[in-house]
Tab-separated table of C-alpha atoms in Angstrom:
chain	number	residue	atom	x	y	z
A	29	MET	CA	1.694	13.940	-14.641
A	30	ALA	CA	-0.112	13.958	-11.313
A	31	CYS	CA	1.987	13.562	-8.190
A	32	LYS	CA	3.343	10.011	-7.881
A	33	SER	CA	4.983	8.093	-5.048
A	34	VAL	CA	8.492	6.956	-5.941
A	35	GLY	CA	10.826	4.645	-4.058
A	36	ILE	CA	14.505	4.909	-5.010
A	37	ILE	CA	16.559	1.908	-3.952
A	38	GLY	CA	19.997	3.383	-3.430
A	39	SER	CA	21.107	6.794	-2.220
A	40	GLY	CA	24.319	7.378	-4.145
A	41	ALA	CA	24.971	10.538	-6.106
A	42	TRP	CA	22.926	9.587	-9.190
A	43	GLY	CA	19.956	8.285	-7.218
A	44	THR	CA	19.992	11.434	-5.085
A	45	GLY	CA	20.327	13.738	-8.083
A	46	LEU	CA	17.357	12.116	-9.794
A	47	ALA	CA	15.361	12.257	-6.563
A	48	GLN	CA	15.883	16.007	-6.476
A	49	ALA	CA	14.787	16.319	-10.116
A	50	LEU	CA	11.628	14.312	-9.413
A	51	ALA	CA	10.916	16.426	-6.345
A	52	ARG	CA	10.900	19.484	-8.605
A	53	GLY	CA	7.989	17.801	-10.377
A	54	ASN	CA	6.163	17.610	-7.010
A	55	HIS	CA	6.502	13.837	-6.769
A	56	LYS	CA	6.878	12.301	-3.305
A	57	ILE	CA	10.253	10.569	-3.043
A	58	GLN	CA	11.523	8.076	-0.478
A	59	MET	CA	15.059	6.727	-0.846
A	60	TRP	CA	16.646	3.680	0.722
A	61	ALA	CA	20.107	4.071	2.213
A	62	LEU	CA	22.265	1.392	3.751
A	63	GLU	CA	24.050	3.993	5.876
A	64	SER	CA	22.257	5.559	8.847
A	65	GLU	CA	24.242	8.789	8.442
A	66	VAL	CA	22.726	9.291	4.976
A	67	ALA	CA	19.212	8.982	6.387
A	68	ASP	CA	20.072	11.408	9.179
A	69	SER	CA	21.621	14.054	6.941
A	70	VAL	CA	18.839	13.971	4.330
A	71	ASN	CA	15.941	13.800	6.774
A	72	ASN	CA	17.311	16.400	9.185
A	73	GLU	CA	19.443	18.699	7.024
A	74	HIS	CA	18.076	18.042	3.512
A	75	GLU	CA	21.517	17.187	2.167
A	76	ASN	CA	23.205	13.900	1.259
A	77	LYS	CA	26.519	14.799	2.847
A	78	LYS	CA	28.091	11.430	2.101
A	79	PHE	CA	27.334	11.004	-1.597
A	80	LEU	CA	26.192	14.393	-2.934
A	81	PRO	CA	27.485	17.057	-0.555
A	82	GLY	CA	26.758	20.707	-1.134
A	83	TYR	CA	23.348	20.312	-2.800
A	84	LYS	CA	20.203	21.299	-0.913
A	85	LEU	CA	17.433	18.731	-1.289
A	86	SER	CA	13.674	19.168	-1.344
A	87	SER	CA	11.525	18.432	1.686
A	88	ASN	CA	9.651	16.035	-0.661
A	89	ILE	CA	12.618	13.654	-0.254
A	90	THR	CA	12.971	11.373	2.763
A	91	VAL	CA	15.313	8.468	3.455
A	92	SER	CA	14.763	5.186	5.287
A	93	ASN	CA	17.168	2.391	6.168
A	94	ASP	CA	14.293	-0.105	5.748
A	95	ILE	CA	14.410	-1.267	2.123
A	96	GLU	CA	10.991	-2.942	2.171
A	97	GLU	CA	9.396	0.223	3.517
A	98	VAL	CA	10.862	2.233	0.644
A	99	ALA	CA	9.507	-0.199	-1.972
A	100	THR	CA	6.073	-0.661	-0.391
A	101	GLY	CA	3.042	1.106	-1.836
A	102	LYS	CA	4.971	3.021	-4.486
A	103	ASP	CA	3.751	3.827	-7.998
A	104	PHE	CA	7.348	3.597	-9.225
A	105	VAL	CA	10.372	1.793	-7.795
A	106	ILE	CA	13.723	2.945	-9.197
A	107	ILE	CA	16.754	0.747	-8.521
A	108	ALA	CA	19.933	2.794	-8.248
A	109	THR	CA	22.477	0.526	-6.580
A	110	PRO	CA	25.966	-0.237	-7.988
A	111	SER	CA	26.124	-3.294	-10.245
A	112	ILE	CA	28.241	-5.274	-7.775
A	113	PHE	CA	25.387	-5.119	-5.223
A	114	LEU	CA	22.476	-5.272	-7.666
A	115	GLU	CA	21.275	-8.861	-7.408
A	116	SER	CA	21.467	-9.112	-3.623
A	117	THR	CA	19.651	-5.786	-3.263
A	118	VAL	CA	16.782	-6.607	-5.635
A	119	LYS	CA	16.173	-9.904	-3.816
A	120	LYS	CA	15.365	-7.914	-0.669
A	121	ILE	CA	12.233	-6.376	-2.217
A	122	ILE	CA	10.724	-9.314	-4.106
A	123	ASN	CA	8.146	-10.022	-1.377
A	124	VAL	CA	6.768	-6.491	-1.264
A	125	PRO	CA	3.019	-6.780	-2.150
A	126	ASN	CA	2.993	-4.191	-4.944
A	127	ILE	CA	5.959	-5.943	-6.547
A	128	VAL	CA	4.504	-9.418	-6.087
A	129	ASP	CA	1.380	-8.341	-7.977
A	130	GLY	CA	3.264	-6.181	-10.494
A	131	THR	CA	1.438	-2.918	-9.788
A	132	SER	CA	4.636	-0.885	-9.353
A	133	VAL	CA	6.521	0.186	-12.474
A	134	ILE	CA	10.191	-0.684	-11.999
A	135	ALA	CA	13.065	1.219	-13.564
A	136	THR	CA	16.805	1.174	-12.976
A	137	LEU	CA	19.736	3.579	-13.148
A	138	THR	CA	22.413	0.932	-12.513
A	139	LYS	CA	25.351	0.857	-14.929
A	140	GLY	CA	27.656	-2.024	-15.788
A	141	PHE	CA	27.514	-5.814	-15.901
A	142	VAL	CA	26.640	-8.368	-13.259
A	143	PRO	CA	28.796	-11.490	-12.830
A	144	SER	CA	27.108	-14.898	-12.913
A	145	GLU	CA	28.069	-18.546	-13.297
A	146	ASN	CA	27.280	-18.277	-17.000
A	147	GLY	CA	29.273	-15.117	-17.586
A	148	PRO	CA	28.449	-11.406	-17.343
A	149	LYS	CA	24.761	-10.475	-17.387
A	150	LEU	CA	23.128	-7.200	-18.290
A	151	VAL	CA	21.455	-5.136	-15.582
A	152	VAL	CA	17.858	-5.471	-16.802
A	153	GLN	CA	18.180	-9.233	-17.266
A	154	THR	CA	19.564	-9.539	-13.736
A	155	ILE	CA	16.677	-7.569	-12.253
A	156	GLU	CA	13.992	-9.372	-14.255
A	157	ASP	CA	15.436	-12.767	-13.313
A	158	CYS	CA	14.905	-11.856	-9.640
A	159	LEU	CA	11.415	-10.386	-9.982
A	160	PRO	CA	8.021	-12.067	-10.567
A	161	GLU	CA	7.305	-13.272	-14.102
A	162	CYS	CA	5.027	-10.286	-14.783
A	163	TYR	CA	8.100	-8.047	-15.019
A	164	LYS	CA	9.709	-9.915	-17.932
A	165	GLY	CA	10.360	-7.372	-20.642
A	166	CYS	CA	8.872	-4.612	-18.484
A	167	VAL	CA	11.778	-3.166	-16.480
A	168	VAL	CA	12.785	0.263	-17.802
A	169	TYR	CA	16.441	1.214	-18.201
A	170	VAL	CA	17.198	4.912	-17.725
A	171	ALA	CA	20.486	6.329	-19.001
A	172	GLY	CA	22.079	9.259	-20.762
A	173	PRO	CA	24.652	12.037	-20.235
A	174	SER	CA	23.599	12.846	-16.697
A	175	HIS	CA	26.089	13.760	-14.006
A	176	ALA	CA	24.249	13.821	-10.712
A	177	GLU	CA	25.527	17.236	-9.712
A	178	GLU	CA	24.006	18.990	-12.724
A	179	VAL	CA	20.760	17.002	-12.500
A	180	ALA	CA	20.449	18.085	-8.871
A	181	MET	CA	21.005	21.718	-9.900
A	182	GLY	CA	18.294	21.474	-12.542
A	183	LYS	CA	20.606	21.989	-15.521
A	184	TRP	CA	19.041	20.684	-18.734
A	185	THR	CA	19.787	16.983	-19.200
A	186	GLY	CA	18.730	14.437	-21.814
A	187	LEU	CA	17.856	10.865	-20.845
A	188	VAL	CA	16.588	7.712	-22.545
A	189	ALA	CA	13.939	5.418	-21.031
A	190	ALA	CA	14.476	2.058	-22.743
A	191	CYS	CA	12.115	-0.886	-22.417
A	192	GLU	CA	10.726	-3.725	-24.504
A	193	ASN	CA	7.295	-2.731	-23.192
A	194	PRO	CA	6.482	0.630	-24.836
A	195	LYS	CA	3.783	1.461	-22.265
A	196	ASN	CA	6.285	1.250	-19.405
A	197	SER	CA	8.821	3.316	-21.318
A	198	ILE	CA	6.189	6.022	-21.774
A	199	LYS	CA	5.144	5.852	-18.109
A	200	VAL	CA	8.720	6.430	-16.963
A	201	ARG	CA	9.257	9.114	-19.590
A	202	GLU	CA	6.175	10.928	-18.288
A	203	LEU	CA	7.341	10.528	-14.672
A	204	LEU	CA	10.653	12.136	-15.626
A	205	HIS	CA	8.966	14.989	-17.477
A	206	VAL	CA	10.055	17.523	-14.864
A	207	PRO	CA	11.903	20.857	-15.083
A	208	GLY	CA	15.455	20.237	-16.313
A	209	LEU	CA	14.930	16.808	-17.878
A	210	MET	CA	14.236	15.899	-21.506
A	211	VAL	CA	13.468	12.179	-21.911
A	212	PHE	CA	13.206	9.994	-25.008
A	213	SER	CA	11.809	6.474	-25.376
A	214	SER	CA	13.729	3.548	-26.846
A	215	PHE	CA	12.992	-0.120	-27.510
A	216	ASP	CA	16.724	-0.944	-27.771
A	217	THR	CA	17.183	-1.918	-24.142
A	218	ILE	CA	20.342	-3.920	-24.834
A	219	GLY	CA	22.012	-1.191	-26.868
A	220	VAL	CA	21.326	1.489	-24.262
A	221	GLN	CA	22.681	-0.741	-21.488
A	222	ILE	CA	25.868	-1.472	-23.431
A	223	CYS	CA	26.425	2.237	-24.067
A	224	SER	CA	25.913	3.008	-20.393
A	225	ALA	CA	28.372	0.349	-19.228
A	226	ALA	CA	31.091	0.457	-21.876
A	227	LYS	CA	31.453	4.242	-22.038
A	228	ASN	CA	32.845	4.109	-18.505
A	229	VAL	CA	35.635	1.827	-19.708
A	230	ILE	CA	36.507	4.229	-22.525
A	231	ALA	CA	36.418	7.168	-20.105
A	232	CYS	CA	39.089	5.526	-17.937
A	233	VAL	CA	41.405	5.320	-20.942
A	234	TYR	CA	40.494	8.874	-21.938
A	235	GLY	CA	41.325	10.115	-18.442
A	236	ALA	CA	44.743	8.476	-18.549
A	237	LEU	CA	45.458	10.076	-21.928
A	238	ASP	CA	44.193	13.412	-20.620
A	239	ALA	CA	46.689	13.281	-17.765
A	240	ILE	CA	49.542	12.382	-20.098
A	241	THR	CA	48.546	15.147	-22.526
A	242	GLU	CA	49.290	17.812	-19.896
A	243	THR	CA	53.038	17.255	-20.375
A	244	SER	CA	53.205	15.405	-23.696
A	245	THR	CA	54.734	16.727	-26.910
A	246	ILE	CA	52.932	14.160	-29.078
A	247	PHE	CA	49.442	13.860	-27.539
A	248	GLY	CA	46.855	16.664	-27.522
A	249	ASP	CA	43.218	17.582	-28.099
A	250	ASN	CA	43.303	15.988	-31.543
A	251	THR	CA	44.493	12.729	-29.990
A	252	GLU	CA	41.746	12.783	-27.396
A	253	SER	CA	39.078	13.219	-30.085
A	254	LEU	CA	40.640	10.371	-32.051
A	255	LEU	CA	40.530	8.172	-28.963
A	256	MET	CA	36.908	9.041	-28.220
A	257	ALA	CA	35.828	8.230	-31.786
A	258	ALA	CA	37.659	4.904	-31.630
A	259	GLY	CA	35.995	4.221	-28.294
A	260	LEU	CA	32.545	4.835	-29.749
A	261	ASN	CA	33.307	2.300	-32.478
A	262	GLU	CA	34.227	-0.267	-29.824
A	263	ILE	CA	31.008	0.402	-27.909
A	264	GLN	CA	28.994	-0.102	-31.093
A	265	THR	CA	30.870	-3.304	-31.957
A	266	LEU	CA	30.176	-4.691	-28.497
A	267	GLY	CA	26.565	-3.544	-28.592
A	268	PHE	CA	25.666	-5.256	-31.852
A	269	ALA	CA	27.472	-8.417	-30.757
A	270	MET	CA	25.316	-8.451	-27.614
A	271	GLY	CA	22.032	-7.937	-29.485
A	272	ALA	CA	21.541	-4.177	-29.898
A	273	THR	CA	18.891	-3.454	-32.500
A	274	HIS	CA	19.197	0.203	-33.521
A	275	ALA	CA	22.256	2.003	-34.929
A	276	GLU	CA	20.878	5.331	-33.750
A	277	THR	CA	21.247	4.144	-30.153
A	278	PHE	CA	24.969	4.784	-30.522
A	279	THR	CA	24.656	8.186	-32.212
A	280	SER	CA	22.053	9.581	-29.810
A	281	VAL	CA	22.180	10.828	-26.215
A	282	SER	CA	22.592	7.290	-24.865
A	283	GLY	CA	25.644	6.677	-27.035
A	284	VAL	CA	27.836	9.555	-28.182
A	285	GLY	CA	26.156	11.958	-25.732
A	286	ASP	CA	26.852	9.840	-22.666
A	287	LEU	CA	30.359	8.979	-23.855
A	288	ASP	CA	31.232	12.629	-24.415
A	289	VAL	CA	30.162	13.855	-20.983
A	290	THR	CA	31.713	10.873	-19.188
A	291	CYS	CA	35.061	11.467	-20.859
A	292	LYS	CA	35.159	15.252	-20.545
A	293	SER	CA	33.225	16.333	-17.471
A	294	LYS	CA	34.979	17.482	-14.303
A	295	TYR	CA	32.447	15.361	-12.388
A	296	GLY	CA	33.415	12.090	-14.131
A	297	ARG	CA	34.709	9.444	-11.728
A	298	ASN	CA	35.953	7.215	-14.538
A	299	ARG	CA	37.904	10.034	-16.144
A	300	ARG	CA	39.301	10.826	-12.692
A	301	PHE	CA	40.343	7.206	-12.204
A	302	GLY	CA	42.223	7.237	-15.521
A	303	GLN	CA	43.955	10.437	-14.471
A	304	ASP	CA	44.841	8.907	-11.100
A	305	ILE	CA	46.500	5.951	-12.822
A	306	ILE	CA	49.022	8.446	-14.190
A	307	LYS	CA	49.112	11.186	-11.552
A	308	THR	CA	48.900	9.261	-8.269
A	309	ASP	CA	49.910	5.726	-9.328
A	310	ILE	CA	46.640	4.507	-7.844
A	311	LEU	CA	47.149	0.994	-9.225
A	312	SER	CA	50.053	0.469	-6.841
A	313	LYS	CA	47.439	-0.323	-4.183
A	314	PHE	CA	46.352	-3.454	-6.058
A	315	LYS	CA	48.097	-6.533	-7.401
A	316	ASP	CA	45.719	-7.149	-10.339
A	317	ILE	CA	42.227	-6.349	-11.589
A	318	ASP	CA	40.539	-8.918	-9.335
A	319	ASP	CA	42.240	-7.406	-6.301
A	320	LEU	CA	41.101	-3.956	-7.445
A	321	ILE	CA	37.470	-5.046	-7.784
A	322	ALA	CA	37.522	-6.848	-4.431
A	323	ASN	CA	38.949	-3.768	-2.718
A	324	VAL	CA	37.423	-0.989	-4.804
A	325	GLY	CA	36.497	0.874	-1.627
A	326	LYS	CA	40.175	1.774	-1.172
A	327	ILE	CA	39.930	4.132	-4.145
A	328	GLY	CA	37.613	6.502	-2.294
A	329	TYR	CA	35.103	6.769	-5.159
A	330	LEU	CA	33.509	4.235	-7.501
A	331	PRO	CA	35.035	4.060	-11.006
A	332	GLU	CA	32.429	1.797	-12.597
A	333	GLY	CA	34.535	1.409	-15.734
A	334	ALA	CA	37.284	-0.379	-13.825
A	335	ILE	CA	34.766	-3.060	-12.837
A	336	ALA	CA	32.961	-3.194	-16.191
A	337	CYS	CA	36.315	-3.570	-17.920
A	338	LYS	CA	36.710	-7.126	-16.653
A	339	TYR	CA	33.336	-8.172	-18.016
A	340	VAL	CA	33.778	-6.433	-21.361
A	341	HIS	CA	37.050	-8.348	-21.681
A	342	GLN	CA	35.288	-11.653	-20.968
A	343	ILE	CA	32.552	-10.936	-23.522
A	344	ALA	CA	35.075	-9.851	-26.150
A	345	GLN	CA	37.058	-13.057	-25.716
A	346	GLU	CA	33.940	-15.212	-25.904
A	347	LYS	CA	32.626	-13.453	-29.012
A	348	LYS	CA	36.081	-12.936	-30.570
A	349	LEU	CA	35.698	-9.158	-30.758
A	350	ARG	CA	38.579	-6.794	-31.388
A	351	LEU	CA	38.295	-4.017	-28.786
A	352	PRO	CA	41.801	-2.500	-28.409
A	353	MET	CA	40.896	0.193	-25.872
A	354	CYS	CA	38.784	-2.026	-23.633
A	355	ASP	CA	41.310	-4.841	-23.852
A	356	GLY	CA	44.132	-2.397	-23.229
A	357	LEU	CA	42.570	-1.068	-20.029
A	358	PHE	CA	42.024	-4.626	-18.814
A	359	ARG	CA	45.721	-5.394	-19.304
A	360	VAL	CA	46.743	-2.168	-17.583
A	361	LEU	CA	44.546	-2.902	-14.551
A	362	ASN	CA	45.812	-6.476	-14.525
A	363	LYS	CA	49.404	-5.181	-14.355
A	364	GLU	CA	50.358	-6.762	-17.696
A	365	VAL	CA	51.339	-3.545	-19.524
A	366	THR	CA	51.680	0.182	-18.911
A	367	VAL	CA	49.378	2.933	-20.148
A	368	ASP	CA	52.128	4.225	-22.451
A	369	GLU	CA	52.450	0.820	-24.085
A	370	ILE	CA	48.706	0.575	-24.621
A	371	LEU	CA	48.430	4.048	-26.113
A	372	LYS	CA	51.209	3.257	-28.550
A	373	GLU	CA	49.399	0.054	-29.548
A	374	ILE	CA	46.091	1.852	-30.018
A	375	LEU	CA	47.667	4.721	-31.940
A	376	LYS	CA	50.074	2.399	-33.765
A	377	GLN	CA	53.196	4.152	-32.587
A	378	ASP	CA	56.544	2.344	-32.755
């Protein structure tokens, strides 16, 4: 693909890692950052010292604190903000001319669910509800087993570009056809979104088990594999209940691939959060799950699964789904039970 102009709305680790990958394809990248220190460090030192320290960035990447500037005149606009800030952020770019007339292709990297008066909403629905009508069914969801650190280094990574509009899926797939990335198209936008959000919940539970396994005489590698398989079943149950259309979504890179790396990688924030529940008693800082979400900044990193857990719980109750691991994490974060009690329930130990 010829060189394209890309605006990335959000300068966290994943947005920065993808920016570096796109820069390797000679695309011109401008990121939006809320923090002035991020703009300074990237523009002057070619490093995002706040969110992705230690990785040298291409001179093709610049950062601005003006969100409309970053979205203006771009061939592609990629939204990479956390789910809790998604709606308010997207509303800041809806008057940009190339978005008003629909000439920019819009994709998103955001994981999780978005709260609303009518219950949790999916990321793509939230974005499309904010944008002009021409974007209905046209926003592309990008996901897969993709820790930002390895994407920034150029290590081979598989992604899925999911969209109801096949032309837009192909356009984003072609944009991402750069050294180090292998990208597949999907029409199952709902299924891919559910995989991307719910695997973080499972990874929190996996991390807690992983910490316990270090000193346990009854839990080990076999137990962790059992837990991961059970978690994949819960993700699939939730996905089909929400409207997923393809079983292979859950057995491909967007499903089992993303779950595996999120649970096992040393870079995984959700795994780390689960470990911290056991090793540092991190939940002692919060009185319940709502207090945790409201003060998530106190953790020092963003465990998206801890936030998504609340919304998975709401959906499961509404749709009468049996999701023992997701429900168990909700009760742990809400200070109703301990991790040990939940693991015994899940593994049916007396």
